[in-house]
């Protein structure tokens, strides 16, 4: 029987099929991490981890940002949107019917199983209140959501208020920044830092919540409409991919 042509292995399959790269993808799918953290998690030498990270970056699946805490260090981030496209293309390469779009996250019907989430950044005036508002907007009362900062500002950044109102129809104008110290007695399932600096000073919480990190630059350092629009868009994307993690153990 004649072949329809020589099969070409899709780039994502070729990259992800390597055991070390697959493990790196799995760790970065959960949280932004530094090289030394990835070395510990995957149990491989730093030069090998760095080599495979370079390949993943060259493919556009992983990107890196300088740490705002230590400019000599970098945080690596998995671009989940690119992964979705790459997986869809790989499926279509096998058969046209396998080009499937990911379903919208399903929410649990039972409010009693609501996970509790704390978002953190330094000033609690832009990134973490944006994340708090967007997650609450998407899941409503199905999750308990709050945010705080290690050095809270006197008020929310006006651009954060603007971008949520104009792009998402959310009004947070009456909210005031909170200090992390007011949160330490509360129980959380997930504590998510959006700032490299606050990750280094995060206090201990009871019940050992899951700690995740999103390395997102402070848009207040630029204080432009475009910077806040980009930040809100990135946070909203991360929120969409956070939902299946929050509710994966909940059965409707």
Coordinates of N, CA and C in Angstrom, one line a residue:
X1 N 0.8 -1.2 0.0 CA 0.0 0.0 0.0 C 0.9 1.2 0.0
X2 N 0.6 2.2 -0.9 CA 1.4 3.4 -1.0 C 1.2 4.3 0.1
X3 N 2.3 4.9 0.6 CA 2.2 5.9 1.7 C 1.7 7.2 1.1
X4 N 1.0 8.0 1.9 CA 0.5 9.3 1.4 C 1.6 10.4 1.5
X5 N 2.8 10.0 1.9 CA 3.9 10.9 2.0 C 4.7 10.6 3.3
X6 N 5.9 11.1 3.3 CA 6.7 10.9 4.5 C 6.2 11.8 5.6
X7 N 5.9 11.2 6.7 CA 5.4 11.9 7.9 C 6.5 12.8 8.5
X8 N 6.1 14.0 8.8 CA 7.1 14.9 9.4 C 6.6 15.1 10.9
X9 N 7.5 14.9 11.8 CA 7.2 15.0 13.2 C 6.9 16.4 13.5
X10 N 5.8 16.8 14.1 CA 5.5 18.2 14.4 C 6.5 18.7 15.4
X11 N 6.9 19.9 15.3 CA 7.9 20.5 16.2 C 7.6 20.3 17.7
X12 N 6.3 20.5 18.1 CA 6.0 20.3 19.5 C 6.2 18.9 20.0
X13 N 5.8 17.9 19.2 CA 6.0 16.5 19.6 C 7.5 16.2 19.7
X14 N 8.3 16.7 18.7 CA 9.7 16.5 18.8 C 10.4 17.1 20.0
X15 N 9.9 18.3 20.4 CA 10.5 18.9 21.6 C 10.0 18.3 22.9
X16 N 8.7 18.1 23.0 CA 8.1 17.6 24.2 C 8.4 16.1 24.5
X17 N 8.8 15.4 23.5 CA 9.0 13.9 23.6 C 10.3 13.6 24.5
X18 N 11.2 14.6 24.6 CA 12.3 14.4 25.4 C 11.9 14.5 26.9
X19 N 12.4 13.5 27.7 CA 11.9 13.4 29.1 C 12.2 14.7 29.9
X20 N 13.4 15.2 29.8 CA 13.8 16.4 30.6 C 12.9 17.6 30.2
X21 N 12.8 17.8 28.9 CA 12.0 18.9 28.4 C 10.5 18.8 28.8
X22 N 10.0 17.5 28.8 CA 8.6 17.3 29.2 C 8.5 17.7 30.7
X23 N 9.4 17.3 31.5 CA 9.4 17.6 32.9 C 9.5 19.1 33.2
X24 N 10.3 19.8 32.4 CA 10.4 21.2 32.5 C 9.1 21.9 32.1
X25 N 8.5 21.4 31.0 CA 7.2 22.0 30.7 C 6.2 21.8 31.8
X26 N 6.2 20.6 32.4 CA 5.2 20.3 33.5 C 5.4 21.2 34.7
X27 N 6.7 21.5 35.0 CA 6.9 22.4 36.2 C 6.5 23.8 35.9
X28 N 6.8 24.3 34.6 CA 6.5 25.6 34.3 C 5.1 25.8 34.0
X29 N 4.3 24.8 33.7 CA 2.9 24.9 33.5 C 2.2 25.3 34.8
X30 N 2.9 25.0 35.9 CA 2.3 25.3 37.2 C 2.7 26.6 37.8
X31 N 4.0 27.0 37.6 CA 4.5 28.3 38.2 C 5.7 28.8 37.4
X32 N 5.9 30.1 37.4 CA 7.1 30.6 36.9 C 8.3 30.3 37.9
X33 N 9.4 29.9 37.3 CA 10.5 29.4 38.2 C 11.9 29.9 37.6
X34 N 12.9 29.9 38.5 CA 14.2 30.2 38.2 C 15.0 28.9 37.8
X35 N 16.1 29.1 37.2 CA 16.9 27.9 36.7 C 17.2 27.0 37.9
X36 N 17.7 27.6 39.0 CA 18.2 26.8 40.1 C 17.0 26.0 40.7
X37 N 15.8 26.6 40.7 CA 14.6 25.9 41.2 C 14.3 24.7 40.2
X38 N 14.4 24.9 38.9 CA 14.1 23.9 38.0 C 15.1 22.7 38.1
X39 N 16.4 23.1 38.4 CA 17.4 22.1 38.6 C 17.1 21.2 39.7
X40 N 16.6 21.8 40.8 CA 16.2 21.0 42.0 C 15.0 20.1 41.7
X41 N 14.0 20.7 41.0 CA 12.7 19.9 40.7 C 12.9 18.8 39.8
X42 N 13.7 19.0 38.7 CA 13.9 17.9 37.7 C 15.1 17.0 38.0
X43 N 15.9 17.4 39.0 CA 17.1 16.6 39.4 C 18.1 16.4 38.3
X44 N 18.4 17.4 37.5 CA 19.4 17.3 36.5 C 20.4 18.5 36.6
X45 N 21.6 18.4 36.1 CA 22.6 19.4 36.2 C 22.1 20.7 35.6
X46 N 22.7 21.8 36.1 CA 22.2 23.1 35.6 C 22.5 23.3 34.1
X47 N 23.7 22.9 33.6 CA 24.0 23.1 32.2 C 23.1 22.3 31.3
X48 N 22.6 21.1 31.8 CA 21.6 20.4 31.0 C 20.3 21.1 31.0
X49 N 19.8 21.5 32.1 CA 18.6 22.3 32.2 C 18.6 23.5 31.4
X50 N 19.7 24.3 31.4 CA 19.8 25.5 30.6 C 19.8 25.2 29.1
X51 N 20.4 24.1 28.7 CA 20.4 23.7 27.3 C 19.0 23.4 26.8
X52 N 18.2 22.7 27.6 CA 16.9 22.3 27.2 C 15.9 23.6 27.3
X53 N 16.2 24.5 28.2 CA 15.4 25.7 28.3 C 15.7 26.6 27.0
X54 N 16.9 26.6 26.5 CA 17.2 27.3 25.3 C 16.4 26.8 24.1
X55 N 16.3 25.5 24.0 CA 15.6 24.9 22.9 C 14.1 25.2 23.0
X56 N 13.5 25.2 24.3 CA 12.1 25.6 24.4 C 11.9 27.0 24.2
X57 N 12.9 27.9 24.5 CA 12.7 29.3 24.2 C 12.8 29.6 22.7
X58 N 13.7 28.8 22.1 CA 13.8 29.0 20.6 C 12.6 28.7 19.9
X59 N 11.8 27.7 20.4 CA 10.5 27.3 19.8 C 9.4 28.2 20.2
X60 N 9.7 29.2 21.1 CA 8.6 30.1 21.5 C 7.7 29.6 22.6
X61 N 8.0 28.4 23.1 CA 7.1 27.9 24.1 C 7.4 28.4 25.5
X62 N 8.6 28.8 25.8 CA 9.0 29.3 27.1 C 9.7 30.7 26.8
X63 N 9.4 31.6 27.7 CA 10.1 32.9 27.7 C 10.7 33.2 29.1
X64 N 11.5 34.2 29.1 CA 12.2 34.6 30.4 C 12.1 36.1 30.6
X65 N 12.0 36.4 31.9 CA 12.0 37.8 32.3 C 13.0 38.0 33.5
X66 N 13.7 39.1 33.4 CA 14.6 39.4 34.5 C 13.8 39.6 35.8
X67 N 14.4 39.1 36.9 CA 13.7 39.2 38.2 C 13.8 40.7 38.7
X68 N 12.7 41.2 39.2 CA 12.7 42.5 39.7 C 13.3 42.6 41.1
X69 N 13.5 41.4 41.7 CA 14.2 41.3 43.0 C 15.7 41.2 42.9
X70 N 16.1 40.4 41.9 CA 17.6 40.3 41.7 C 17.8 40.3 40.1
X71 N 18.2 41.4 39.6 CA 18.3 41.6 38.2 C 19.3 40.6 37.5
X72 N 20.1 39.9 38.3 CA 21.1 38.9 37.8 C 20.4 37.6 37.5
X73 N 19.1 37.5 38.0 CA 18.4 36.2 37.9 C 17.2 36.4 36.9
X74 N 16.7 35.3 36.4 CA 15.5 35.4 35.5 C 14.5 34.3 35.9
X75 N 13.3 34.7 35.6 CA 12.1 33.7 35.8 C 11.7 33.2 34.5
X76 N 11.5 31.9 34.4 CA 11.0 31.3 33.1 C 9.5 31.0 33.2
X77 N 8.9 31.3 32.1 CA 7.4 31.2 32.1 C 7.0 30.4 30.8
X78 N 6.0 29.5 31.0 CA 5.5 28.7 29.9 C 4.4 29.5 29.2
X79 N 4.4 29.7 27.9 CA 3.4 30.3 27.2 C 2.3 29.3 26.9
X80 N 1.3 29.2 27.7 CA 0.2 28.2 27.6 C -0.6 28.4 26.3
X81 N -0.7 29.6 25.9 CA -1.5 29.9 24.6 C -0.7 29.3 23.4
X82 N 0.6 29.4 23.4 CA 1.4 28.8 22.3 C 1.3 27.3 22.4
X83 N 1.3 26.8 23.6 CA 1.2 25.3 23.8 C -0.1 24.8 23.2
X84 N -1.2 25.6 23.5 CA -2.5 25.2 22.9 C -2.4 25.1 21.4
X85 N -1.9 26.2 20.8 CA -1.8 26.2 19.3 C -0.9 25.0 18.8
X86 N 0.2 24.8 19.5 CA 1.2 23.7 19.1 C 0.5 22.4 19.2
X87 N -0.2 22.1 20.3 CA -0.9 20.8 20.4 C -2.0 20.6 19.4
X88 N -2.7 21.7 19.1 CA -3.7 21.6 18.0 C -3.1 21.3 16.7
X89 N -2.0 22.0 16.4 CA -1.3 21.7 15.1 C -0.8 20.3 15.0
X90 N -0.3 19.8 16.2 CA 0.2 18.4 16.2 C -0.9 17.4 15.9
X91 N -2.1 17.7 16.5 CA -3.2 16.8 16.3 C -3.7 16.8 14.9
X92 N -3.7 18.0 14.3 CA -4.2 18.1 12.9 C -3.2 17.5 11.9
X93 N -1.9 17.4 12.3 CA -0.9 16.8 11.5 C -1.2 15.3 11.4
X94 N -1.8 14.7 12.5 CA -2.1 13.3 12.5 C -3.4 13.0 11.7
X95 N -4.4 13.9 12.0 CA -5.7 13.7 11.3 C -6.4 15.0 11.4
X96 N -7.1 15.5 10.3 CA -7.8 16.8 10.4 C -8.8 16.9 11.5
X97 N -9.4 15.8 11.9 CA -10.5 15.8 12.9 C -9.9 16.0 14.3
X98 N -8.6 15.9 14.4 CA -7.9 16.0 15.8 C -7.5 17.5 16.1
X99 N -7.8 18.4 15.2 CA -7.5 19.8 15.5 C -8.7 20.3 16.4
X100 N -8.5 20.0 17.7 CA -9.6 20.3 18.7 C -9.2 21.6 19.4
X101 N -10.3 22.4 19.7 CA -10.1 23.5 20.6 C -10.3 23.2 22.0
X102 N -9.6 23.7 22.9 CA -9.8 23.4 24.4 C -11.1 23.9 24.8
X103 N -11.8 23.2 25.6 CA -13.1 23.6 26.2 C -12.9 24.7 27.2
X104 N -14.0 25.6 27.3 CA -14.0 26.6 28.4 C -14.0 25.9 29.7
X105 N -13.2 26.4 30.7 CA -13.2 25.8 32.0 C -14.6 25.6 32.6
X106 N -14.9 24.4 33.1 CA -16.2 24.2 33.8 C -16.1 24.5 35.2
X107 N -17.1 25.1 35.8 CA -17.1 25.5 37.2 C -18.0 24.5 38.0
X108 N -17.6 24.3 39.3 CA -18.3 23.4 40.1 C -19.7 24.0 40.5
X109 N -20.6 23.1 40.7 CA -21.9 23.5 41.1 C -22.0 23.7 42.6
X110 N -21.1 23.2 43.4 CA -21.2 23.2 44.8 C -20.4 24.3 45.4
X111 N -21.0 25.3 46.0 CA -20.3 26.4 46.6 C -19.5 25.9 47.9
X112 N -19.9 24.8 48.5 CA -19.2 24.3 49.7 C -17.8 23.9 49.4
X113 N -17.4 23.7 48.1 CA -16.1 23.3 47.8 C -15.2 24.4 47.3
X114 N -15.7 25.7 47.6 CA -15.0 26.8 47.0 C -13.5 26.9 47.5
X115 N -12.5 27.0 46.6 CA -11.2 27.1 47.1 C -10.9 28.6 47.5
X116 N -10.0 28.8 48.3 CA -9.6 30.2 48.8 C -8.3 30.6 48.1
X117 N -8.2 31.8 47.6 CA -7.0 32.2 46.8 C -6.6 33.6 47.3
X118 N -5.3 33.7 47.5 CA -4.7 35.0 47.9 C -3.7 35.4 46.8
X119 N -3.9 36.6 46.2 CA -2.9 37.2 45.2 C -2.1 38.2 46.0
X120 N -0.8 38.2 45.7 CA 0.1 39.2 46.3 C 1.0 39.9 45.3
X121 N 1.2 41.2 45.6 CA 2.2 42.0 45.0 C 2.7 43.0 46.0
X122 N 3.7 43.8 45.7 CA 4.3 44.7 46.7 C 3.3 45.7 47.2
X123 N 2.8 46.5 46.2 CA 1.9 47.6 46.7 C 0.4 47.3 46.8
X124 N 0.0 46.2 46.3 CA -1.4 45.8 46.2 C -2.3 47.0 45.6
X125 N -1.7 47.6 44.6 CA -2.4 48.7 44.0 C -2.6 48.5 42.5
X126 N -2.1 47.4 41.9 CA -2.2 47.2 40.5 C -2.4 45.7 40.2
X127 N -1.2 44.9 40.2 CA -1.3 43.6 39.7 C -2.2 42.7 40.5
X128 N -2.0 42.6 41.8 CA -2.8 41.7 42.6 C -4.3 42.1 42.7
X129 N -4.6 43.4 42.8 CA -6.1 43.7 42.8 C -6.7 43.4 41.4
X130 N -5.9 43.5 40.3 CA -6.4 43.2 39.0 C -6.7 41.7 39.0
X131 N -5.8 40.9 39.5 CA -6.0 39.4 39.5 C -7.2 39.0 40.4
X132 N -7.3 39.6 41.5 CA -8.4 39.4 42.4 C -9.7 39.7 41.7
X133 N -9.8 40.8 41.1 CA -11.1 41.2 40.4 C -11.4 40.3 39.2
X134 N -10.4 39.9 38.4 CA -10.6 39.1 37.3 C -11.0 37.7 37.6
X135 N -10.4 37.1 38.7 CA -10.8 35.8 39.1 C -12.2 35.8 39.6
X136 N -12.5 36.8 40.5 CA -13.9 36.9 41.0 C -14.9 37.1 39.9
X137 N -14.5 37.9 38.9 CA -15.4 38.1 37.8 C -15.7 36.9 37.0
X138 N -14.7 36.0 36.9 CA -14.9 34.7 36.1 C -15.6 33.6 36.9
X139 N -15.4 33.5 38.2 CA -15.9 32.4 39.0 C -17.0 32.8 40.0
X140 N -17.1 34.1 40.3 CA -18.1 34.5 41.2 C -17.9 33.9 42.6
X141 N -18.9 33.4 43.3 CA -18.8 32.9 44.7 C -18.2 31.5 44.7
X142 N -17.8 31.0 43.6 CA -17.3 29.6 43.6 C -15.9 29.5 44.1
X143 N -15.3 30.7 44.3 CA -13.9 30.8 45.0 C -13.9 32.0 45.9
X144 N -13.2 31.8 47.0 CA -13.0 33.0 47.9 C -11.7 33.6 47.5
X145 N -11.7 34.9 47.1 CA -10.6 35.6 46.5 C -10.3 36.9 47.2
X146 N -9.0 37.1 47.5 CA -8.6 38.4 48.1 C -7.2 38.7 47.6
X147 N -6.7 39.8 47.9 CA -5.3 40.2 47.6 C -4.7 41.1 48.6
X148 N -3.4 41.2 48.7 CA -2.7 42.0 49.7 C -1.3 42.3 49.2
X149 N -0.6 43.2 49.9 CA 0.7 43.6 49.5 C 1.7 43.7 50.7
X150 N 3.0 43.5 50.5 CA 4.0 43.6 51.5 C 4.2 45.1 51.9
X151 N 4.0 46.0 51.0 CA 4.2 47.5 51.3 C 3.0 48.2 50.6
X152 N 1.8 48.0 51.1 CA 0.6 48.5 50.3 C 0.7 50.1 50.1
X153 N 0.2 50.5 49.0 CA 0.1 51.9 48.6 C -1.1 52.5 49.4
X154 N -1.2 53.8 49.3 CA -2.3 54.5 50.0 C -3.6 54.2 49.2
X155 N -3.5 54.0 47.9 CA -4.7 53.9 47.1 C -4.4 53.0 45.9
X156 N -5.4 52.6 45.2 CA -5.2 51.8 43.9 C -4.7 52.7 42.9
X157 N -3.9 52.1 41.9 CA -3.4 52.9 40.8 C -4.6 53.3 39.9
X158 N -4.7 54.5 39.5 CA -5.9 54.9 38.7 C -6.0 54.1 37.3
X159 N -4.8 53.7 36.8 CA -4.8 53.0 35.5 C -5.4 51.6 35.8
X160 N -5.1 51.0 37.0 CA -5.7 49.7 37.3 C -7.2 49.8 37.3
X161 N -7.7 50.8 37.9 CA -9.2 51.0 38.0 C -9.7 51.2 36.6
X162 N -9.0 52.0 35.8 CA -9.5 52.3 34.4 C -9.6 51.0 33.6
X163 N -8.5 50.2 33.6 CA -8.4 49.1 32.6 C -9.5 48.1 33.0
X164 N -9.8 47.9 34.3 CA -10.8 46.9 34.7 C -12.2 47.4 34.3
X165 N -12.4 48.7 34.4 CA -13.7 49.2 34.1 C -13.9 49.2 32.6
X166 N -12.9 49.7 31.8 CA -13.1 49.8 30.4 C -13.1 48.5 29.6
X167 N -12.2 47.6 30.0 CA -12.1 46.4 29.3 C -12.9 45.2 29.8
X168 N -13.2 45.2 31.1 CA -13.9 44.1 31.7 C -15.2 44.4 32.4
X169 N -15.5 45.7 32.4 CA -16.8 46.1 33.1 C -16.8 45.9 34.6
X170 N -15.6 46.0 35.2 CA -15.4 45.7 36.7 C -15.1 47.0 37.4
X171 N -15.8 47.4 38.4 CA -15.5 48.6 39.2 C -14.9 48.3 40.5
X172 N -13.6 48.7 40.7 CA -12.9 48.5 42.0 C -12.5 49.8 42.6
X173 N -13.2 50.9 42.2 CA -12.7 52.2 42.6 C -12.8 52.4 44.1
X174 N -13.7 51.7 44.8 CA -13.9 51.8 46.2 C -13.0 51.0 47.1
X175 N -12.2 50.1 46.4 CA -11.3 49.2 47.2 C -10.1 49.9 47.7
X176 N -9.5 49.5 48.8 CA -8.3 50.0 49.3 C -7.2 48.9 49.5
X177 N -5.9 49.2 49.2 CA -4.9 48.2 49.4 C -4.8 47.7 50.8
X178 N -4.4 46.4 50.9 CA -4.4 45.7 52.2 C -2.9 45.3 52.5
X179 N -2.6 45.1 53.7 CA -1.3 44.6 54.1 C -1.3 43.1 54.3
X180 N -0.2 42.5 53.9 CA -0.1 41.0 54.0 C -0.3 40.5 55.4
X181 N 0.2 41.4 56.4 CA 0.1 41.0 57.8 C -1.4 40.7 58.2
X182 N -2.3 41.3 57.5 CA -3.7 41.1 57.9 C -4.3 39.8 57.4
X183 N -3.5 39.0 56.6 CA -3.9 37.8 56.0 C -3.3 36.5 56.7
X184 N -2.3 36.7 57.5 CA -1.6 35.5 58.0 C -2.4 34.6 58.9
X185 N -3.5 35.1 59.5 CA -4.3 34.2 60.3 C -5.4 33.5 59.5
X186 N -5.5 33.8 58.2 CA -6.6 33.2 57.4 C -6.0 32.0 56.7
X187 N -7.0 31.1 56.3 CA -6.6 29.9 55.6 C -6.8 30.1 54.2
X188 N -5.7 29.7 53.4 CA -5.8 29.8 51.9 C -5.4 28.4 51.3
X189 N -6.1 28.1 50.2 CA -5.7 26.9 49.5 C -4.5 27.2 48.5
X190 N -4.5 28.4 48.0 CA -3.5 28.9 47.0 C -3.1 30.3 47.4
X191 N -1.8 30.5 47.4 CA -1.2 31.8 47.5 C -0.3 32.1 46.3
X192 N -0.7 33.1 45.5 CA -0.1 33.4 44.2 C 0.6 34.7 44.3
X193 N 1.9 34.7 44.1 CA 2.6 36.0 44.0 C 2.8 36.4 42.6
X194 N 2.5 37.7 42.3 CA 2.6 38.3 41.0 C 3.8 39.2 40.9
X195 N 4.7 39.2 41.9 CA 5.8 40.2 42.0 C 7.0 39.4 42.5
X196 N 8.1 39.5 41.9 CA 9.3 38.8 42.3 C 9.8 39.3 43.7
X197 N 9.6 40.5 44.0 CA 10.0 41.0 45.3 C 9.1 40.5 46.5
X198 N 7.8 40.4 46.3 CA 7.0 39.9 47.3 C 7.1 38.4 47.5
X199 N 7.5 37.7 46.5 CA 7.7 36.3 46.6 C 8.8 36.0 47.7
X200 N 9.8 36.9 47.8 CA 10.9 36.7 48.7 C 10.6 37.0 50.1
X201 N 9.5 37.7 50.4 CA 9.1 38.1 51.7 C 7.8 37.6 52.1
X202 N 7.3 36.6 51.4 CA 5.9 36.1 51.7 C 5.9 35.4 53.0
X203 N 5.0 35.8 53.9 CA 5.0 35.1 55.3 C 4.5 33.7 55.2
X204 N 4.7 33.0 56.3 CA 4.2 31.6 56.4 C 2.7 31.7 56.7
X205 N 2.0 30.7 56.1 CA 0.5 30.6 56.3 C 0.2 29.2 56.9
X206 N -0.8 29.2 57.7 CA -1.3 27.9 58.3 C -1.8 27.0 57.1
X207 N -1.8 25.7 57.4 CA -2.3 24.7 56.5 C -1.5 24.6 55.2
X208 N -0.4 25.2 55.1 CA 0.5 25.0 53.9 C -0.2 25.1 52.6
X209 N -0.6 26.3 52.2 CA -1.3 26.5 50.9 C -0.3 26.2 49.7
X210 N -0.9 25.9 48.6 CA -0.1 25.8 47.4 C 0.5 27.1 47.0
X211 N 1.8 27.2 46.8 CA 2.4 28.5 46.4 C 2.7 28.5 44.9
X212 N 2.2 29.4 44.2 CA 2.4 29.6 42.8 C 3.0 31.0 42.6
X213 N 3.8 31.2 41.5 CA 4.4 32.5 41.2 C 4.2 32.8 39.7
X214 N 3.7 34.1 39.5 CA 3.6 34.7 38.2 C 4.5 35.9 38.2
X215 N 5.6 35.8 37.4 CA 6.6 36.9 37.4 C 6.1 38.0 36.4
X216 N 5.4 39.0 36.9 CA 4.8 40.0 36.0 C 5.4 41.4 36.4
X217 N 5.9 42.1 35.4 CA 6.5 43.4 35.7 C 5.4 44.4 36.2
X218 N 5.9 45.3 37.1 CA 5.0 46.3 37.6 C 4.6 47.3 36.6
X219 N 3.3 47.4 36.1 CA 3.0 48.4 35.1 C 3.0 49.8 35.7
X220 N 3.0 49.9 37.0 CA 3.1 51.3 37.6 C 4.5 51.9 37.4
X221 N 5.5 51.1 37.1 CA 6.8 51.6 36.8 C 6.8 52.4 35.5
X222 N 5.9 52.1 34.6 CA 5.8 52.8 33.3 C 4.6 53.7 33.4
X223 N 3.5 53.3 34.0 CA 2.3 54.1 34.3 C 1.7 54.7 33.0
X224 N 1.6 53.8 32.0 CA 0.9 54.2 30.8 C -0.3 53.3 30.5
X225 N -1.2 53.7 29.7 CA -2.4 52.9 29.3 C -1.9 51.6 28.8
X226 N -1.0 51.6 27.8 CA -0.5 50.4 27.2 C 0.0 49.4 28.2
X227 N 0.8 49.8 29.1 CA 1.4 48.9 30.1 C 0.4 48.3 30.9
X228 N -0.6 49.0 31.4 CA -1.7 48.4 32.2 C -2.6 47.5 31.3
X229 N -2.8 47.8 30.1 CA -3.6 47.0 29.2 C -2.9 45.6 29.0
X230 N -1.6 45.7 28.7 CA -0.8 44.4 28.6 C -0.8 43.6 29.8
X231 N -0.6 44.2 31.0 CA -0.6 43.5 32.2 C -2.0 42.9 32.5
X232 N -3.0 43.6 32.3 CA -4.4 43.0 32.6 C -4.6 41.8 31.6
X233 N -4.2 42.0 30.4 CA -4.4 40.9 29.4 C -3.6 39.6 29.8
X234 N -2.4 39.8 30.2 CA -1.6 38.7 30.6 C -2.2 38.0 31.9
X235 N -2.6 38.8 32.8 CA -3.2 38.3 34.1 C -4.5 37.5 33.7
X236 N -5.3 38.1 32.8 CA -6.6 37.4 32.5 C -6.3 36.1 31.8
X237 N -5.3 36.0 31.0 CA -4.9 34.7 30.4 C -4.5 33.7 31.4
X238 N -3.7 34.2 32.4 CA -3.3 33.3 33.4 C -4.4 32.8 34.3
X239 N -5.4 33.7 34.5 CA -6.6 33.4 35.3 C -7.4 32.3 34.6
X240 N -7.5 32.4 33.3 CA -8.3 31.4 32.6 C -7.6 30.0 32.7
X241 N -6.3 29.9 32.7 CA -5.6 28.6 32.9 C -5.5 28.2 34.3
X242 N -5.7 29.1 35.2 CA -5.7 28.8 36.6 C -7.0 28.1 37.0
X243 N -8.1 28.4 36.4 CA -9.4 27.8 36.8 C -9.4 26.3 36.8
X244 N -9.0 25.6 35.8 CA -9.0 24.1 35.9 C -8.1 23.6 37.1
X245 N -7.1 24.3 37.5 CA -6.3 23.9 38.6 C -7.1 24.1 39.9
X246 N -7.8 25.2 40.0 CA -8.5 25.4 41.3 C -9.6 24.4 41.5
X247 N -10.3 24.0 40.4 CA -11.5 23.1 40.5 C -11.3 21.7 40.0
X248 N -10.0 21.3 39.8 CA -9.8 20.0 39.2 C -10.2 18.8 40.2
X249 N -10.3 19.1 41.5 CA -10.7 18.0 42.4 C -12.1 18.1 42.8
X250 N -12.9 19.0 42.2 CA -14.2 19.3 42.6 C -15.2 18.6 41.6
X251 N -16.0 17.7 42.1 CA -17.0 17.1 41.2 C -18.4 17.7 41.3
X252 N -18.9 18.2 40.2 CA -20.3 18.9 40.3 C -21.3 17.9 40.9

